[in-house]
mmCIF file of C-alpha atoms in Angstrom:
data_model
loop_
_atom_site.group_PDB
_atom_site.id
_atom_site.type_symbol
_atom_site.label_atom_id
_atom_site.label_comp_id
_atom_site.label_asym_id
_atom_site.label_seq_id
_atom_site.Cartn_x
_atom_site.Cartn_y
_atom_site.Cartn_z
ATOM 1 C CA ILE A 15 5.537 -6.020 -24.853
ATOM 2 C CA ILE A 16 4.704 -7.554 -21.486
ATOM 3 C CA THR A 17 3.746 -4.917 -18.910
ATOM 4 C CA SER A 18 1.504 -6.846 -16.559
ATOM 5 C CA GLY A 19 2.946 -5.750 -13.206
ATOM 6 C CA ALA A 20 2.475 -8.097 -10.272
ATOM 7 C CA TRP A 21 0.611 -10.557 -12.554
ATOM 8 C CA VAL A 22 3.521 -10.932 -14.987
ATOM 9 C CA ASP A 23 4.059 -14.618 -14.184
ATOM 10 C CA GLU A 24 0.642 -15.470 -15.612
ATOM 11 C CA VAL A 25 1.939 -14.252 -18.978
ATOM 12 C CA LEU A 26 5.474 -15.650 -18.603
ATOM 13 C CA ARG A 27 4.703 -19.218 -17.439
ATOM 14 C CA PRO A 28 3.322 -20.397 -20.805
ATOM 15 C CA MET A 29 6.600 -19.131 -22.333
ATOM 16 C CA GLY A 30 8.655 -21.187 -19.855
ATOM 17 C CA PHE A 31 9.689 -18.424 -17.429
ATOM 18 C CA GLU A 32 8.871 -17.062 -13.991
ATOM 19 C CA SER A 33 9.884 -13.716 -12.529
ATOM 20 C CA ARG A 34 9.373 -14.643 -8.882
ATOM 21 C CA MET A 35 8.134 -11.113 -8.439
ATOM 22 C CA THR A 36 6.610 -10.197 -5.088
ATOM 23 C CA PRO A 37 3.350 -8.264 -4.949
ATOM 24 C CA VAL A 38 3.548 -5.427 -2.414
ATOM 25 C CA ARG A 39 0.262 -3.872 -1.358
ATOM 26 C CA GLY A 40 0.184 -0.118 -0.875
ATOM 27 C CA GLN A 41 -2.790 1.447 0.920
ATOM 28 C CA LEU A 42 -3.445 5.174 0.684
ATOM 29 C CA ALA A 43 -6.227 7.715 1.113
ATOM 30 C CA TRP A 44 -7.344 11.149 -0.063
ATOM 31 C CA TYR A 45 -8.157 13.694 2.633
ATOM 32 C CA GLN A 46 -9.526 17.211 2.130
ATOM 33 C CA HIS A 47 -7.861 20.016 4.075
ATOM 34 C CA HIS A 48 -8.397 23.567 2.825
ATOM 35 C CA GLU A 49 -6.226 25.366 5.382
ATOM 36 C CA ILE A 50 -2.901 23.791 4.432
ATOM 37 C CA GLN A 51 -1.833 24.147 0.801
ATOM 38 C CA LEU A 52 1.218 22.403 -0.634
ATOM 39 C CA GLU A 53 2.699 23.035 -4.056
ATOM 40 C CA THR A 54 4.816 19.895 -4.121
ATOM 41 C CA SER A 55 4.873 16.380 -2.719
ATOM 42 C CA ILE A 56 6.500 15.727 0.645
ATOM 43 C CA HIS A 57 8.164 12.429 1.532
ATOM 44 C CA MET A 58 8.722 11.749 5.212
ATOM 45 C CA ASP A 59 11.016 9.113 6.642
ATOM 46 C CA GLY A 60 11.151 7.162 3.385
ATOM 47 C CA HIS A 61 7.766 5.488 3.770
ATOM 48 C CA PHE A 62 5.075 8.146 4.257
ATOM 49 C CA TYR A 63 4.149 10.877 1.802
ATOM 50 C CA ALA A 64 1.695 13.700 1.174
ATOM 51 C CA ILE A 65 0.799 14.587 -2.413
ATOM 52 C CA PRO A 66 -1.250 17.751 -2.974
ATOM 53 C CA ARG A 67 -4.546 17.003 -4.689
ATOM 54 C CA GLU A 68 -7.662 19.162 -5.240
ATOM 55 C CA GLY A 69 -8.039 20.950 -1.911
ATOM 56 C CA GLY A 70 -6.318 18.262 0.090
ATOM 57 C CA PHE A 71 -3.718 15.519 0.080
ATOM 58 C CA ILE A 72 -3.237 11.939 -0.903
ATOM 59 C CA LEU A 73 -1.506 10.291 2.039
ATOM 60 C CA GLY A 74 0.173 6.922 2.031
ATOM 61 C CA ALA A 75 1.276 4.288 1.713
ATOM 62 C CA THR A 76 1.728 0.944 3.376
ATOM 63 C CA THR A 77 4.316 -1.531 2.106
ATOM 64 C CA GLU A 78 2.885 -5.014 2.638
ATOM 65 C CA ALA A 79 4.864 -7.735 0.883
ATOM 66 C CA ARG A 80 3.106 -10.826 -0.468
ATOM 67 C CA GLU A 81 -0.361 -9.334 -0.053
ATOM 68 C CA TRP A 82 -2.550 -10.059 -3.069
ATOM 69 C CA VAL A 83 -5.452 -8.102 -1.560
ATOM 70 C CA GLN A 84 -6.281 -4.868 -3.389
ATOM 71 C CA GLU A 85 -8.791 -3.509 -0.893
ATOM 72 C CA PHE A 86 -8.147 -0.807 1.696
ATOM 73 C CA GLY A 87 -8.346 -2.316 5.189
ATOM 74 C CA ASP A 88 -7.499 -2.045 8.882
ATOM 75 C CA THR A 89 -3.740 -2.064 8.251
ATOM 76 C CA GLY A 90 -4.125 0.978 6.002
ATOM 77 C CA THR A 91 -6.335 2.800 8.496
ATOM 78 C CA GLN A 92 -3.869 2.224 11.333
ATOM 79 C CA PHE A 93 -0.853 3.146 9.194
ATOM 80 C CA LEU A 94 -2.428 6.438 8.149
ATOM 81 C CA LYS A 95 -3.625 7.348 11.653
ATOM 82 C CA THR A 96 -0.199 6.655 13.156
ATOM 83 C CA ASN A 97 1.700 8.621 10.533
ATOM 84 C CA ILE A 98 -0.772 11.503 10.404
ATOM 85 C CA GLN A 99 -0.343 11.956 14.158
ATOM 86 C CA ARG A 100 3.433 11.659 13.841
ATOM 87 C CA TYR A 101 4.035 14.011 10.910
ATOM 88 C CA LEU A 102 1.052 16.296 10.306
ATOM 89 C CA ALA A 103 -1.038 18.934 12.057
ATOM 90 C CA SER A 104 -2.961 17.664 15.050
ATOM 91 C CA ASP A 105 -6.410 18.164 13.488
ATOM 92 C CA PHE A 106 -5.651 15.729 10.664
ATOM 93 C CA HIS A 107 -6.201 12.689 12.885
ATOM 94 C CA GLN A 108 -9.875 13.669 13.275
ATOM 95 C CA MET A 109 -10.477 13.680 9.546
ATOM 96 C CA THR A 110 -12.178 10.972 7.533
ATOM 97 C CA PRO A 111 -10.810 10.198 4.095
ATOM 98 C CA ILE A 112 -12.892 11.107 1.047
ATOM 99 C CA ARG A 113 -11.596 8.009 -0.681
ATOM 100 C CA ALA A 114 -9.271 5.164 0.287
ATOM 101 C CA TRP A 115 -7.827 2.463 -1.935
ATOM 102 C CA ALA A 116 -5.027 -0.035 -2.370
ATOM 103 C CA GLY A 117 -2.892 -1.250 -5.233
ATOM 104 C CA LEU A 118 -0.235 -3.870 -5.862
ATOM 105 C CA ARG A 119 3.330 -2.878 -6.663
ATOM 106 C CA PRO A 120 5.509 -5.487 -8.410
ATOM 107 C CA ARG A 121 8.905 -5.933 -6.703
ATOM 108 C CA THR A 122 11.644 -8.050 -8.271
ATOM 109 C CA ARG A 123 14.087 -10.118 -6.237
ATOM 110 C CA ASP A 124 16.891 -7.554 -6.668
ATOM 111 C CA ARG A 125 14.515 -4.532 -6.778
ATOM 112 C CA LYS A 126 15.571 -3.667 -10.322
ATOM 113 C CA PRO A 127 12.935 -3.610 -13.067
ATOM 114 C CA LEU A 128 12.844 -6.215 -15.819
ATOM 115 C CA MET A 129 13.349 -4.300 -19.075
ATOM 116 C CA GLY A 130 14.406 -5.783 -22.375
ATOM 117 C CA SER A 131 14.017 -8.764 -24.659
ATOM 118 C CA VAL A 132 12.774 -12.046 -23.229
ATOM 119 C CA ASP A 133 13.748 -14.209 -26.201
ATOM 120 C CA PRO A 134 16.905 -14.464 -28.357
ATOM 121 C CA ASN A 135 14.961 -13.485 -31.501
ATOM 122 C CA LYS A 136 13.935 -10.201 -29.854
ATOM 123 C CA LYS A 137 10.263 -10.664 -30.668
ATOM 124 C CA ILE A 138 8.998 -10.592 -27.066
ATOM 125 C CA TRP A 139 9.904 -7.673 -24.811
ATOM 126 C CA MET A 140 8.964 -6.718 -21.291
ATOM 127 C CA SER A 141 9.008 -3.767 -18.937
ATOM 128 C CA ALA A 142 7.763 -4.697 -15.462
ATOM 129 C CA GLY A 143 8.749 -4.773 -11.806
ATOM 130 C CA HIS A 144 9.313 -1.058 -11.262
ATOM 131 C CA PHE A 145 7.969 -1.398 -7.689
ATOM 132 C CA LYS A 146 7.198 2.038 -6.215
ATOM 133 C CA ASN A 147 8.510 3.905 -9.259
ATOM 134 C CA GLY A 148 6.266 2.540 -11.997
ATOM 135 C CA LEU A 149 4.137 5.591 -12.660
ATOM 136 C CA SER A 150 6.921 8.116 -12.285
ATOM 137 C CA MET A 151 9.335 6.142 -14.481
ATOM 138 C CA ALA A 152 6.837 5.085 -17.169
ATOM 139 C CA PRO A 153 7.662 7.858 -19.685
ATOM 140 C CA LEU A 154 11.419 7.198 -19.500
ATOM 141 C CA ALA A 155 10.971 3.410 -19.536
ATOM 142 C CA ALA A 156 8.743 3.679 -22.618
ATOM 143 C CA GLU A 157 11.272 5.870 -24.428
ATOM 144 C CA LEU A 158 14.178 3.545 -23.615
ATOM 145 C CA MET A 159 12.235 0.443 -24.638
ATOM 146 C CA TRP A 160 11.066 2.109 -27.870
ATOM 147 C CA ASP A 161 14.641 2.901 -28.876
ATOM 148 C CA LYS A 162 15.876 -0.596 -27.989
ATOM 149 C CA ILE A 163 13.054 -2.335 -29.892
ATOM 150 C CA LEU A 164 13.696 -0.216 -32.989
ATOM 151 C CA GLY A 165 17.415 -1.032 -32.830
ATOM 152 C CA ASN A 166 18.419 2.534 -31.910
ATOM 153 C CA GLU A 167 20.924 3.364 -29.178
ATOM 154 C CA PRO A 168 18.914 4.356 -26.064
ATOM 155 C CA LYS A 169 20.007 7.566 -24.330
ATOM 156 C CA LEU A 170 20.700 5.502 -21.192
ATOM 157 C CA ASP A 171 22.219 2.044 -20.940
ATOM 158 C CA PHE A 172 19.736 -0.219 -19.160
ATOM 159 C CA ASP A 173 21.340 -3.604 -19.806
ATOM 160 C CA GLU A 174 21.569 -4.165 -16.029
ATOM 161 C CA PHE A 175 17.755 -4.429 -16.090
ATOM 162 C CA SER A 176 17.743 -7.267 -18.624
ATOM 163 C CA PRO A 177 15.062 -9.859 -17.859
ATOM 164 C CA LEU A 178 17.707 -12.524 -18.582
ATOM 165 C CA ARG A 179 20.169 -11.286 -15.903
ATOM 166 C CA GLN A 180 21.111 -13.550 -12.977
ATOM 167 C CA LYS A 181 18.305 -12.330 -10.692
ATOM 168 C CA GLY A 182 15.882 -11.802 -13.547
ATOM 169 C CA LEU A 183 13.629 -14.430 -15.051
ATOM 170 C CA VAL A 184 13.900 -18.053 -13.993
ATOM 171 C CA PRO A 185 13.435 -20.821 -16.602
ATOM 172 C CA LEU A 186 10.795 -23.393 -15.637
#
C-alpha cells in the first residue's frame, strides 16, 4: 500500500505513473496561555485554527502551494502574528511560541484523495493525497481500504477516489 504523501511520485514513477500532486506547506506553532482554556478546536475564516494543547494552543496554519521546504520561516511568523491579532486576545501577539514547525500536505489536482488499486491485478494499492484531512481521515481511510483489499463491501463507496480516475494518476 502506497501512503507516501507529497513524495508519492517517487514511488509511482518506476511503476509508470505520476500523480502530479502538489506539496502544500503548512506552518504552525504551539503557544502557552494558561488564562484561556478551550475544550475543543476552533476554526476561524476557513484558514486559521486554534487547537487546545497542554496549557495552550497550537495555532496555524499557512497554505503555501509548491513549497518543498519543511522548516518554519518568516511567512509562518507573519501569518501567525497577523491572525493572532485579528482573531485572538490582544496579549497573544506578545507571546513567543514554545515550538514552531512546518509540514507538507499532499494536494491532488481535483482535491480528492487517491484511494484504491493502482494496477488491474489489484496487487498494488494506494491511499494518498488527503491534503488537510490526512490525520483526521486516516482511521476511516484505513478501514475502507482494508475492506476493499480483502474483497469485502466497504461501508462507504469511495470509487470516486480511484487513482485511475480522469484526474487521478497520469501514465508516463
